[in-house]
mmCIF file of C-alpha atoms in Angstrom:
data_model
loop_
_atom_site.group_PDB
_atom_site.id
_atom_site.type_symbol
_atom_site.label_atom_id
_atom_site.label_comp_id
_atom_site.label_asym_id
_atom_site.label_seq_id
_atom_site.Cartn_x
_atom_site.Cartn_y
_atom_site.Cartn_z
ATOM 1 C CA MET A 10 -0.003 0.009 -0.003
ATOM 2 C CA THR A 11 1.257 3.466 -0.896
ATOM 3 C CA SER A 12 -0.070 6.984 -0.145
ATOM 4 C CA LYS A 13 0.630 10.341 -1.748
ATOM 5 C CA THR A 14 -0.857 13.821 -2.094
ATOM 6 C CA ILE A 15 -1.318 15.292 -5.587
ATOM 7 C CA ALA A 16 -1.864 18.949 -6.504
ATOM 8 C CA LEU A 17 -4.043 19.501 -9.614
ATOM 9 C CA THR A 18 -3.801 22.755 -11.559
ATOM 10 C CA GLY A 19 -6.421 22.194 -14.283
ATOM 11 C CA ALA A 20 -4.350 20.199 -16.777
ATOM 12 C CA GLU A 21 -4.543 16.432 -17.124
ATOM 13 C CA ILE A 22 -1.672 14.694 -15.371
ATOM 14 C CA ARG A 23 -0.351 11.156 -15.122
ATOM 15 C CA VAL A 24 0.263 9.887 -11.599
ATOM 16 C CA ASN A 25 2.481 6.869 -10.968
ATOM 17 C CA TYR A 26 2.452 5.005 -7.676
ATOM 18 C CA SER A 27 3.638 1.668 -6.261
ATOM 19 C CA GLY A 28 1.643 -0.828 -4.239
ATOM 20 C CA GLY A 29 -1.875 -1.991 -5.164
ATOM 21 C CA THR A 30 -3.668 -2.729 -8.412
ATOM 22 C CA ASN A 31 -6.424 -0.226 -7.534
ATOM 23 C CA ALA A 32 -6.247 3.455 -6.597
ATOM 24 C CA TRP A 33 -8.408 5.016 -3.876
ATOM 25 C CA LEU A 34 -8.786 8.740 -4.495
ATOM 26 C CA ARG A 35 -10.149 11.387 -2.093
ATOM 27 C CA ASN A 36 -11.018 14.794 -3.517
ATOM 28 C CA ASP A 37 -9.933 17.411 -0.952
ATOM 29 C CA GLY A 38 -10.692 20.287 -3.326
ATOM 30 C CA THR A 39 -13.834 22.360 -3.836
ATOM 31 C CA ASP A 40 -14.839 21.180 -7.338
ATOM 32 C CA ALA A 41 -15.294 17.788 -8.943
ATOM 33 C CA ILE A 42 -12.254 16.055 -10.350
ATOM 34 C CA TYR A 43 -12.043 13.319 -13.018
ATOM 35 C CA ALA A 44 -10.042 10.085 -13.066
ATOM 36 C CA SER A 45 -9.345 7.390 -15.622
ATOM 37 C CA THR A 46 -7.064 4.445 -16.298
ATOM 38 C CA THR A 47 -6.292 5.872 -19.751
ATOM 39 C CA PRO A 48 -5.149 9.305 -20.951
ATOM 40 C CA GLY A 49 -7.392 11.782 -22.801
ATOM 41 C CA ILE A 50 -9.921 12.419 -20.020
ATOM 42 C CA THR A 51 -13.298 13.841 -21.127
ATOM 43 C CA ALA A 52 -15.936 14.649 -18.499
ATOM 44 C CA GLY A 53 -18.944 12.351 -18.933
ATOM 45 C CA ALA A 54 -17.167 9.928 -21.303
ATOM 46 C CA ASP A 55 -17.147 6.185 -20.839
ATOM 47 C CA GLY A 56 -14.285 5.118 -18.571
ATOM 48 C CA THR A 57 -14.053 8.521 -16.886
ATOM 49 C CA ALA A 58 -15.012 8.651 -13.206
ATOM 50 C CA SER A 59 -16.258 11.862 -11.583
ATOM 51 C CA ILE A 60 -15.378 12.414 -7.898
ATOM 52 C CA PRO A 61 -17.346 15.226 -6.206
ATOM 53 C CA ALA A 62 -15.622 17.535 -3.732
ATOM 54 C CA GLY A 63 -15.062 15.947 -0.333
ATOM 55 C CA GLN A 64 -15.798 12.407 -1.519
ATOM 56 C CA ALA A 65 -13.755 9.311 -2.282
ATOM 57 C CA MET A 66 -13.823 6.616 -4.942
ATOM 58 C CA ARG A 67 -11.889 3.502 -5.876
ATOM 59 C CA ILE A 68 -10.561 3.266 -9.467
ATOM 60 C CA ASP A 69 -10.045 -0.375 -10.355
ATOM 61 C CA GLY A 70 -7.284 -1.814 -12.493
ATOM 62 C CA THR A 71 -4.972 1.204 -12.400
ATOM 63 C CA CYS A 72 -1.968 -1.062 -11.730
ATOM 64 C CA GLY A 73 0.359 1.781 -10.725
ATOM 65 C CA THR A 74 -0.846 4.538 -13.065
ATOM 66 C CA VAL A 75 -3.895 6.789 -12.968
ATOM 67 C CA TYR A 76 -4.793 9.908 -14.988
ATOM 68 C CA LEU A 77 -6.354 12.926 -13.224
ATOM 69 C CA LEU A 78 -8.041 16.153 -14.373
ATOM 70 C CA GLY A 79 -9.240 19.064 -12.261
ATOM 71 C CA THR A 80 -8.045 21.498 -9.637
ATOM 72 C CA GLY A 81 -7.231 21.229 -5.959
ATOM 73 C CA SER A 82 -5.660 18.581 -3.756
ATOM 74 C CA VAL A 83 -6.157 14.835 -4.114
ATOM 75 C CA GLN A 84 -5.114 12.104 -1.710
ATOM 76 C CA LEU A 85 -4.198 8.777 -3.403
ATOM 77 C CA VAL A 86 -3.840 5.386 -1.708
ATOM 78 C CA GLY A 87 -2.782 2.390 -3.820
ATOM 79 C CA SER A 88 -4.426 -0.741 -2.436
ATOM 80 C CA ASP A 89 -5.669 -4.233 -3.267
ATOM 81 C CA TYR A 90 -8.352 -3.990 -0.593
ATOM 82 C CA THR A 91 -12.034 -3.134 -1.173
ATOM 83 C CA ALA A 92 -12.428 -1.228 2.123
ATOM 84 C CA CYS A 93 -12.065 2.541 1.877
ATOM 85 C CA PRO A 94 -8.829 3.667 3.584
ATOM 86 C CA PHE A 95 -10.186 7.166 4.332
ATOM 87 C CA LYS A 96 -12.022 7.549 7.634
ATOM 88 C CA THR A 97 -13.551 10.984 7.096
ATOM 89 C CA ALA A 98 -14.643 11.026 3.456
ATOM 90 C CA ALA A 99 -17.952 9.686 2.219
ATOM 91 C CA LEU A 100 -17.890 7.231 -0.609
ATOM 92 C CA GLY A 101 -18.571 9.105 -3.803
ATOM 93 C CA GLY A 102 -21.679 8.577 -5.630
ATOM 94 C CA SER A 103 -24.957 10.480 -5.545
ATOM 95 C CA GLY A 104 -25.997 13.480 -7.549
ATOM 96 C CA ALA A 105 -24.643 15.309 -10.595
ATOM 97 C CA ASP A 106 -21.269 16.914 -10.054
ATOM 98 C CA SER A 107 -20.606 20.655 -10.276
ATOM 99 C CA VAL A 108 -19.593 20.524 -13.929
ATOM 100 C CA ALA A 109 -22.745 18.657 -14.881
ATOM 101 C CA ARG A 110 -24.929 21.009 -12.806
ATOM 102 C CA ALA A 111 -23.307 24.039 -14.391
ATOM 103 C CA ALA A 112 -23.916 22.633 -17.859
ATOM 104 C CA ILE A 113 -27.570 22.001 -17.083
ATOM 105 C CA GLU A 114 -28.116 25.439 -15.572
ATOM 106 C CA ALA A 115 -26.463 27.083 -18.586
ATOM 107 C CA HIS A 116 -29.036 25.482 -20.843
ATOM 108 C CA ALA A 117 -32.047 25.707 -18.560
ATOM 109 C CA ALA A 118 -34.044 27.511 -21.250
ATOM 110 C CA ASP A 119 -33.178 24.990 -23.971
ATOM 111 C CA THR A 120 -36.200 22.703 -24.212
ATOM 112 C CA ASP A 121 -34.388 20.369 -26.628
ATOM 113 C CA ILE A 122 -31.763 19.384 -24.030
ATOM 114 C CA HIS A 123 -32.456 15.973 -22.496
ATOM 115 C CA VAL A 124 -30.674 13.831 -19.885
ATOM 116 C CA THR A 125 -30.942 10.183 -20.785
ATOM 117 C CA ALA A 126 -31.903 7.520 -18.282
ATOM 118 C CA ASP A 127 -28.454 5.964 -18.690
ATOM 119 C CA GLU A 128 -26.725 9.267 -17.875
ATOM 120 C CA LYS A 129 -28.894 9.797 -14.801
ATOM 121 C CA ALA A 130 -28.243 6.240 -13.639
ATOM 122 C CA TYR A 131 -24.513 6.794 -14.097
ATOM 123 C CA TRP A 132 -24.588 9.943 -11.982
ATOM 124 C CA ASN A 133 -26.640 8.348 -9.237
ATOM 125 C CA THR A 134 -24.739 5.103 -8.780
ATOM 126 C CA LEU A 135 -21.121 4.096 -8.680
ATOM 127 C CA SER A 136 -21.632 0.761 -10.364
ATOM 128 C CA GLY A 137 -24.321 -1.115 -12.259
ATOM 129 C CA LYS A 138 -25.270 -4.673 -11.229
ATOM 130 C CA ASN A 139 -23.000 -7.295 -12.770
ATOM 131 C CA ASP A 140 -25.000 -10.098 -14.404
ATOM 132 C CA LEU A 141 -21.996 -12.428 -14.447
ATOM 133 C CA ASP A 142 -20.943 -14.790 -11.655
ATOM 134 C CA ASN A 143 -17.366 -14.888 -10.374
ATOM 135 C CA PRO A 144 -16.433 -11.889 -12.580
ATOM 136 C CA ASP A 145 -12.923 -11.519 -11.176
ATOM 137 C CA PHE A 146 -12.195 -15.295 -11.200
ATOM 138 C CA ARG A 147 -11.349 -15.521 -7.477
ATOM 139 C CA VAL A 148 -13.685 -18.476 -6.750
ATOM 140 C CA ASN A 149 -11.802 -21.608 -7.776
ATOM 141 C CA GLN A 150 -13.395 -24.543 -5.931
ATOM 142 C CA ARG A 151 -11.734 -27.136 -8.148
ATOM 143 C CA GLY A 152 -8.419 -25.793 -6.870
ATOM 144 C CA LEU A 153 -6.225 -26.408 -9.909
ATOM 145 C CA SER A 154 -3.530 -23.958 -11.001
ATOM 146 C CA GLU A 155 -4.148 -24.621 -14.713
ATOM 147 C CA TYR A 156 -7.017 -25.934 -16.838
ATOM 148 C CA SER A 157 -6.992 -27.191 -20.420
ATOM 149 C CA THR A 158 -10.613 -28.280 -20.998
ATOM 150 C CA GLY A 159 -14.103 -28.047 -19.515
ATOM 151 C CA TYR A 160 -14.935 -25.977 -16.433
ATOM 152 C CA THR A 161 -12.090 -24.003 -14.864
ATOM 153 C CA VAL A 162 -12.570 -21.389 -12.139
ATOM 154 C CA ASP A 163 -16.207 -21.385 -11.042
ATOM 155 C CA ARG A 164 -18.799 -20.740 -13.771
ATOM 156 C CA TRP A 165 -16.202 -20.290 -16.572
ATOM 157 C CA TYR A 166 -15.305 -23.034 -19.026
ATOM 158 C CA ILE A 167 -12.999 -23.749 -21.955
ATOM 159 C CA SER A 168 -14.710 -24.935 -25.133
ATOM 160 C CA THR A 169 -11.652 -25.703 -27.279
ATOM 161 C CA ASP A 170 -8.509 -27.820 -27.160
ATOM 162 C CA LYS A 171 -6.445 -24.848 -28.324
ATOM 163 C CA CYS A 172 -6.427 -22.851 -25.085
ATOM 164 C CA LYS A 173 -5.521 -23.197 -21.410
ATOM 165 C CA ALA A 174 -6.556 -21.076 -18.438
ATOM 166 C CA ALA A 175 -4.432 -20.353 -15.381
ATOM 167 C CA PRO A 176 -5.918 -18.434 -12.411
ATOM 168 C CA GLU A 177 -3.575 -15.861 -10.915
ATOM 169 C CA SER A 178 -3.816 -13.721 -7.780
ATOM 170 C CA ASP A 179 -5.188 -10.746 -9.721
ATOM 171 C CA GLY A 180 -7.159 -12.369 -12.544
ATOM 172 C CA ILE A 181 -6.847 -15.207 -15.014
ATOM 173 C CA ARG A 182 -4.460 -15.857 -17.907
ATOM 174 C CA LEU A 183 -5.665 -17.459 -21.149
ATOM 175 C CA THR A 184 -2.937 -18.916 -23.352
ATOM 176 C CA ALA A 185 -3.228 -20.183 -26.918
ATOM 177 C CA THR A 186 -1.756 -23.667 -27.226
ATOM 178 C CA ALA A 187 -1.801 -23.812 -31.046
ATOM 179 C CA ALA A 188 -1.514 -21.412 -33.978
ATOM 180 C CA LEU A 189 -4.975 -20.573 -35.299
ATOM 181 C CA THR A 190 -6.222 -20.710 -38.853
ATOM 182 C CA SER A 191 -9.704 -19.412 -37.940
ATOM 183 C CA ASN A 192 -11.349 -17.450 -35.152
ATOM 184 C CA THR A 193 -12.200 -19.541 -32.074
ATOM 185 C CA HIS A 194 -14.426 -18.932 -29.065
ATOM 186 C CA ALA A 195 -12.431 -20.198 -26.117
ATOM 187 C CA PHE A 196 -13.555 -19.061 -22.665
ATOM 188 C CA TRP A 197 -17.251 -18.892 -21.791
ATOM 189 C CA GLN A 198 -19.847 -18.168 -19.163
ATOM 190 C CA ASN A 199 -23.377 -19.332 -19.945
ATOM 191 C CA ILE A 200 -26.267 -17.436 -18.359
ATOM 192 C CA GLU A 201 -28.834 -19.725 -16.740
ATOM 193 C CA PHE A 202 -31.798 -17.471 -17.422
ATOM 194 C CA PRO A 203 -31.166 -15.515 -20.675
ATOM 195 C CA LEU A 204 -31.361 -11.752 -20.174
ATOM 196 C CA ALA A 205 -34.398 -9.949 -21.570
ATOM 197 C CA PRO A 206 -34.213 -7.575 -24.585
ATOM 198 C CA GLY A 207 -32.818 -4.087 -23.914
ATOM 199 C CA LYS A 208 -29.548 -2.204 -23.619
ATOM 200 C CA TYR A 209 -26.483 -3.973 -22.198
ATOM 201 C CA THR A 210 -22.746 -3.290 -21.950
ATOM 202 C CA LEU A 211 -19.947 -5.838 -21.692
ATOM 203 C CA SER A 212 -16.663 -4.486 -20.348
ATOM 204 C CA LEU A 213 -13.366 -6.247 -19.659
ATOM 205 C CA ASN A 214 -10.210 -5.096 -17.932
ATOM 206 C CA VAL A 215 -7.192 -6.449 -19.806
ATOM 207 C CA SER A 216 -3.901 -6.473 -17.841
ATOM 208 C CA GLU A 217 -1.696 -8.003 -20.577
ATOM 209 C CA VAL A 218 -2.242 -9.145 -24.146
ATOM 210 C CA SER A 219 -0.321 -10.708 -27.012
ATOM 211 C CA GLY A 220 -1.947 -12.003 -30.164
ATOM 212 C CA VAL A 221 -5.429 -11.068 -31.361
ATOM 213 C CA TRP A 222 -8.238 -11.590 -28.871
ATOM 214 C CA SER A 223 -11.819 -10.314 -28.655
ATOM 215 C CA ALA A 224 -14.928 -10.745 -26.538
ATOM 216 C CA ARG A 225 -18.556 -11.028 -27.482
ATOM 217 C CA ILE A 226 -22.154 -11.061 -26.281
ATOM 218 C CA ARG A 227 -24.032 -14.106 -27.640
ATOM 219 C CA THR A 228 -27.820 -13.932 -28.144
ATOM 220 C CA VAL A 229 -30.636 -16.417 -28.721
ATOM 221 C CA ASN A 230 -34.376 -16.286 -29.411
ATOM 222 C CA ALA A 231 -37.120 -17.375 -27.008
ATOM 223 C CA SER A 232 -36.644 -21.000 -28.094
ATOM 224 C CA GLY A 233 -32.933 -20.911 -27.298
ATOM 225 C CA ASP A 234 -31.786 -20.880 -30.928
ATOM 226 C CA TYR A 235 -28.723 -18.801 -31.836
ATOM 227 C CA VAL A 236 -29.458 -15.299 -33.187
ATOM 228 C CA ASP A 237 -26.348 -13.115 -33.255
ATOM 229 C CA SER A 238 -22.988 -12.158 -31.719
ATOM 230 C CA TYR A 239 -21.807 -8.668 -30.754
ATOM 231 C CA TYR A 240 -18.026 -8.267 -30.592
ATOM 232 C CA THR A 241 -15.576 -5.896 -28.999
ATOM 233 C CA SER A 242 -12.722 -4.589 -31.093
ATOM 234 C CA ALA A 243 -9.414 -6.425 -30.731
ATOM 235 C CA LEU A 244 -8.668 -6.337 -27.015
ATOM 236 C CA ARG A 245 -6.069 -3.878 -25.769
ATOM 237 C CA GLU A 246 -4.624 -3.245 -22.322
ATOM 238 C CA GLY A 247 -7.103 -1.365 -20.145
ATOM 239 C CA VAL A 248 -10.906 -1.428 -20.145
ATOM 240 C CA ASN A 249 -12.526 -2.641 -23.384
ATOM 241 C CA LYS A 250 -16.278 -2.639 -24.022
ATOM 242 C CA VAL A 251 -19.150 -3.307 -26.412
ATOM 243 C CA SER A 252 -22.745 -2.118 -26.009
ATOM 244 C CA VAL A 253 -25.889 -3.561 -27.560
ATOM 245 C CA ASP A 254 -29.552 -2.648 -27.787
ATOM 246 C CA LEU A 255 -31.404 -5.928 -28.221
ATOM 247 C CA PRO A 256 -34.806 -5.899 -29.952
ATOM 248 C CA ASP A 257 -37.844 -7.847 -28.733
ATOM 249 C CA GLY A 258 -37.328 -11.568 -29.028
ATOM 250 C CA GLU A 259 -33.539 -11.474 -28.617
ATOM 251 C CA TYR A 260 -31.930 -12.567 -25.332
ATOM 252 C CA ILE A 261 -28.374 -12.762 -23.970
ATOM 253 C CA SER A 262 -27.382 -16.409 -23.385
ATOM 254 C CA ALA A 263 -23.619 -16.156 -22.832
ATOM 255 C CA VAL A 264 -20.458 -14.098 -23.022
ATOM 256 C CA SER A 265 -17.204 -15.494 -24.393
ATOM 257 C CA ILE A 266 -13.616 -14.511 -24.981
ATOM 258 C CA GLY A 267 -11.932 -15.826 -28.117
ATOM 259 C CA PHE A 268 -8.766 -15.547 -30.128
ATOM 260 C CA ASN A 269 -8.510 -14.870 -33.834
ATOM 261 C CA LYS A 270 -6.664 -16.111 -36.878
ATOM 262 C CA GLY A 271 -3.033 -15.062 -36.674
ATOM 263 C CA THR A 272 -2.686 -15.727 -32.944
ATOM 264 C CA GLU A 273 0.362 -17.896 -32.271
ATOM 265 C CA ALA A 274 0.858 -20.669 -29.731
ATOM 266 C CA GLY A 275 2.050 -19.040 -26.503
ATOM 267 C CA ASN A 276 0.196 -15.757 -27.074
ATOM 268 C CA SER A 277 -1.855 -14.918 -24.017
ATOM 269 C CA LEU A 278 -4.514 -12.635 -22.561
ATOM 270 C CA LYS A 279 -4.653 -11.730 -18.880
ATOM 271 C CA LEU A 280 -8.052 -10.583 -17.615
ATOM 272 C CA ALA A 281 -8.553 -8.796 -14.297
ATOM 273 C CA TRP A 282 -12.354 -8.839 -14.502
ATOM 274 C CA VAL A 283 -15.378 -9.001 -16.797
ATOM 275 C CA LYS A 284 -18.657 -7.147 -16.349
ATOM 276 C CA LEU A 285 -22.040 -7.427 -18.072
ATOM 277 C CA GLU A 286 -24.584 -4.810 -17.031
ATOM 278 C CA GLY A 287 -27.783 -3.186 -18.141
ATOM 279 C CA GLY A 288 -27.535 0.143 -19.970
ATOM 280 C CA SER A 289 -25.235 1.612 -22.606
ATOM 281 C CA LEU A 290 -22.492 2.794 -20.198
ATOM 282 C CA ALA A 291 -19.641 0.803 -18.668
ATOM 283 C CA THR A 292 -19.785 1.797 -14.988
ATOM 284 C CA PRO A 293 -16.830 1.164 -12.648
ATOM 285 C CA PHE A 294 -16.188 -2.420 -11.613
ATOM 286 C CA VAL A 295 -16.727 -3.137 -7.917
ATOM 287 C CA PRO A 296 -15.152 -6.435 -6.732
ATOM 288 C CA PRO A 297 -17.887 -8.622 -5.279
ATOM 289 C CA ASP A 298 -17.789 -9.952 -1.731
ATOM 290 C CA TYR A 299 -16.000 -13.318 -1.914
ATOM 291 C CA ALA A 300 -18.365 -15.154 0.474
ATOM 292 C CA ALA A 301 -21.446 -13.942 -1.403
ATOM 293 C CA GLU A 302 -19.919 -14.892 -4.761
ATOM 294 C CA LEU A 303 -18.912 -18.337 -3.465
ATOM 295 C CA ALA A 304 -22.527 -18.948 -2.332
ATOM 296 C CA LYS A 305 -23.774 -18.038 -5.831
ATOM 297 C CA CYS A 306 -21.274 -20.400 -7.449
ATOM 298 C CA GLN A 307 -22.194 -23.263 -5.098
ATOM 299 C CA ARG A 308 -25.595 -23.418 -6.746
ATOM 300 C CA TYR A 309 -23.702 -24.970 -9.662
ATOM 301 C CA LEU A 310 -20.764 -26.663 -7.930
ATOM 302 C CA TYR A 311 -19.908 -27.859 -4.431
ATOM 303 C CA VAL A 312 -16.525 -29.415 -3.656
ATOM 304 C CA LEU A 313 -15.939 -31.346 -0.431
ATOM 305 C CA ARG A 314 -12.277 -31.437 0.430
ATOM 306 C CA GLY A 315 -10.277 -31.602 3.645
ATOM 307 C CA SER A 316 -12.388 -30.962 6.734
ATOM 308 C CA LEU A 317 -15.562 -30.708 4.670
ATOM 309 C CA LEU A 318 -15.326 -34.457 4.011
ATOM 310 C CA ARG A 319 -15.759 -35.110 7.719
ATOM 311 C CA ALA A 320 -19.334 -33.832 7.435
ATOM 312 C CA GLY A 321 -20.262 -37.340 6.232
ATOM 313 C CA LEU A 322 -20.976 -39.798 9.086
ATOM 314 C CA SER A 323 -23.238 -42.815 8.834
ATOM 315 C CA GLU A 324 -23.868 -46.377 10.000
ATOM 316 C CA ALA A 325 -23.153 -49.373 7.752
ATOM 317 C CA TYR A 326 -26.241 -51.486 7.106
ATOM 318 C CA SER A 327 -24.356 -53.572 4.547
ATOM 319 C CA THR A 328 -20.851 -54.905 4.177
ATOM 320 C CA SER A 329 -20.495 -53.293 0.742
ATOM 321 C CA TYR A 330 -21.958 -49.772 0.957
ATOM 322 C CA VAL A 331 -23.020 -46.869 3.163
ATOM 323 C CA LEU A 332 -25.577 -44.129 2.556
ATOM 324 C CA PHE A 333 -24.494 -40.608 3.494
ATOM 325 C CA TYR A 334 -26.622 -37.465 3.702
ATOM 326 C CA LEU A 335 -24.674 -34.306 2.916
ATOM 327 C CA TYR A 336 -25.854 -30.707 3.088
ATOM 328 C CA ALA A 337 -24.516 -28.056 0.713
ATOM 329 C CA PRO A 338 -24.489 -24.360 1.705
ATOM 330 C CA THR A 339 -27.162 -23.523 -0.906
ATOM 331 C CA SER A 340 -29.748 -25.306 -3.070
ATOM 332 C CA PHE A 341 -28.436 -26.955 -6.231
ATOM 333 C CA ARG A 342 -29.662 -25.802 -9.628
ATOM 334 C CA THR A 343 -30.563 -29.406 -10.458
ATOM 335 C CA VAL A 344 -29.642 -32.904 -9.277
ATOM 336 C CA PRO A 345 -25.837 -32.871 -9.383
ATOM 337 C CA SER A 346 -23.478 -35.416 -10.899
ATOM 338 C CA VAL A 347 -20.654 -36.670 -8.739
ATOM 339 C CA SER A 348 -16.952 -37.408 -9.211
ATOM 340 C CA PHE A 349 -14.406 -38.296 -6.561
ATOM 341 C CA GLU A 350 -10.749 -38.903 -5.922
ATOM 342 C CA ASN A 351 -8.901 -40.750 -3.125
ATOM 343 C CA ILE A 352 -11.984 -41.205 -0.920
ATOM 344 C CA VAL A 353 -12.126 -43.761 1.902
ATOM 345 C CA LEU A 354 -14.564 -44.759 4.630
ATOM 346 C CA SER A 355 -12.879 -44.732 8.042
ATOM 347 C CA SER A 356 -14.195 -46.527 11.080
ATOM 348 C CA THR A 357 -14.988 -44.209 13.994
ATOM 349 C CA LYS A 358 -13.750 -46.961 16.337
ATOM 350 C CA ASP A 359 -10.326 -47.087 14.752
ATOM 351 C CA GLY A 360 -9.441 -44.384 12.234
ATOM 352 C CA SER A 361 -6.584 -46.484 10.880
ATOM 353 C CA VAL A 362 -9.076 -49.057 9.585
ATOM 354 C CA TYR A 363 -10.579 -47.893 6.314
ATOM 355 C CA SER A 364 -11.955 -49.104 3.026
ATOM 356 C CA GLU A 365 -11.454 -47.311 -0.272
ATOM 357 C CA ALA A 366 -14.486 -46.004 -2.137
ATOM 358 C CA ALA A 367 -15.015 -47.950 -5.349
ATOM 359 C CA ASN A 368 -17.957 -45.910 -6.581
ATOM 360 C CA ILE A 369 -20.125 -42.974 -5.450
ATOM 361 C CA GLN A 370 -23.619 -42.303 -6.797
ATOM 362 C CA VAL A 371 -26.151 -39.549 -6.133
ATOM 363 C CA ARG A 372 -29.288 -41.406 -5.049
ATOM 364 C CA GLY A 373 -31.404 -38.335 -4.266
ATOM 365 C CA CYS A 374 -31.331 -34.552 -4.008
ATOM 366 C CA ASN A 375 -33.805 -32.290 -2.219
ATOM 367 C CA SER A 376 -32.826 -28.621 -2.365
ATOM 368 C CA ASN A 377 -29.394 -28.579 -0.721
ATOM 369 C CA SER A 378 -29.600 -32.112 0.736
ATOM 370 C CA VAL A 379 -27.829 -34.862 -1.242
ATOM 371 C CA LYS A 380 -27.972 -38.602 -0.596
ATOM 372 C CA LEU A 381 -24.799 -40.408 -1.630
ATOM 373 C CA LEU A 382 -24.412 -44.182 -2.009
ATOM 374 C CA VAL A 383 -20.773 -45.108 -1.425
ATOM 375 C CA THR A 384 -19.681 -48.617 -2.337
ATOM 376 C CA VAL A 385 -16.325 -49.891 -1.084
ATOM 377 C CA THR A 386 -13.560 -52.296 -2.065
ATOM 378 C CA ASP A 387 -13.163 -54.042 1.304
ATOM 379 C CA PRO A 388 -15.939 -55.390 3.573
ATOM 380 C CA LEU A 389 -17.443 -53.114 6.224
ATOM 381 C CA ASN A 390 -18.657 -54.112 9.682
ATOM 382 C CA VAL A 391 -22.457 -53.917 9.768
ATOM 383 C CA GLY A 392 -23.687 -51.625 12.545
ATOM 384 C CA GLU A 393 -20.407 -49.736 12.798
ATOM 385 C CA GLN A 394 -20.152 -45.972 12.203
ATOM 386 C CA TYR A 395 -18.051 -44.764 9.271
ATOM 387 C CA GLU A 396 -17.067 -41.321 8.128
ATOM 388 C CA LEU A 397 -15.903 -39.966 4.789
ATOM 389 C CA GLY A 398 -12.236 -39.152 4.516
ATOM 390 C CA HIS A 399 -9.242 -39.253 2.187
ATOM 391 C CA LYS A 400 -6.496 -41.785 1.752
ATOM 392 C CA PRO A 401 -3.382 -41.123 3.870
ATOM 393 C CA GLU A 402 -0.826 -38.870 2.145
ATOM 394 C CA THR A 403 -3.382 -37.687 -0.431
ATOM 395 C CA VAL A 404 -5.861 -34.862 -0.885
ATOM 396 C CA GLY A 405 -9.253 -36.454 -1.416
ATOM 397 C CA SER A 406 -12.304 -34.736 -2.858
ATOM 398 C CA ILE A 407 -15.929 -35.230 -3.787
ATOM 399 C CA VAL A 408 -17.207 -32.905 -6.515
ATOM 400 C CA LEU A 409 -20.948 -32.329 -6.893
ATOM 401 C CA SER A 410 -21.605 -30.566 -10.198
ATOM 402 C CA ALA A 411 -24.869 -29.010 -11.368
ATOM 403 C CA GLU A 412 -23.163 -26.870 -14.017
ATOM 404 C CA LEU A 413 -25.074 -25.647 -17.080
#
């Protein structure tokens, strides 16, 4: 974390700092100031944040550099934390700033001047609701450091054999594993309930990029049949976006990130976050609360590992199997499938006596309650209590998946 005081004189300036991928700014002046992750600040433009006098705001994805415009004194704190470091300032947000008010007053007699609903919404809120789950890729229940196919970090999956995904502390890195001869959609999130017609904006914060990558909004009709795709331009470092205005009968079913012809093996794209929101403006990204995001993701996936395995305790009524009742933190989207690795049943009388699980089946699911039938390789003692666990010197897991 770093802290510094900046004096603004009316000209746009570049401010460099060390410590923290985000910049908290407090406006100690008397007029609104403007901040952006890219140069060429224009008040009211997409990607430009307005900070009223006496208030504070976090600018995400600055990564050591932020551009400022205005007059007066500004306090900057570089931080990776979501909590505001300033004790006295209110979090910025409500009402048009002084520049906007002055512009409106100057044209009070002009009946052909209108403020759009999107502009008003932008002034009155710091951030629009994100319709994507796990947008900053922090939830990674599967726990791998790299994925080459299928689901990866929670809710995101790879649909090609030409890409791999590696979660990092501040985002996720997608890497092409083969030279492309055609454009390929690689990294997806499907939306369970397609979003209704209207205006939407997809924005992405790119930390690093090599090769030619783009993102898109995918739409379907009411029957679920493909309709169209709306693409960003080739992705560049910083915030990229595309906005759409969907007509009646067209719904958003997914977003995806892909790489285009000419991308070479080893080229990569690092994403800090992705946001899909209603309206035609890309509002600032606010990192979601991890616990709340995990609970949302566990509707689709629940992984029992380590101490969570000990939640399973049951009596053997057969020498070959035991029924366990497990309770997930939230209701599953549908009856989950199950996979497992290195699972054993240990006797509660003597933990050193165990039998390896040969098969696990889901035999029932009611909301967040799941009944598992675990068959074993070695005979059990009827009437004895057994608990789920992992083989010695291994990390065992049971994965319950209700993914789309």
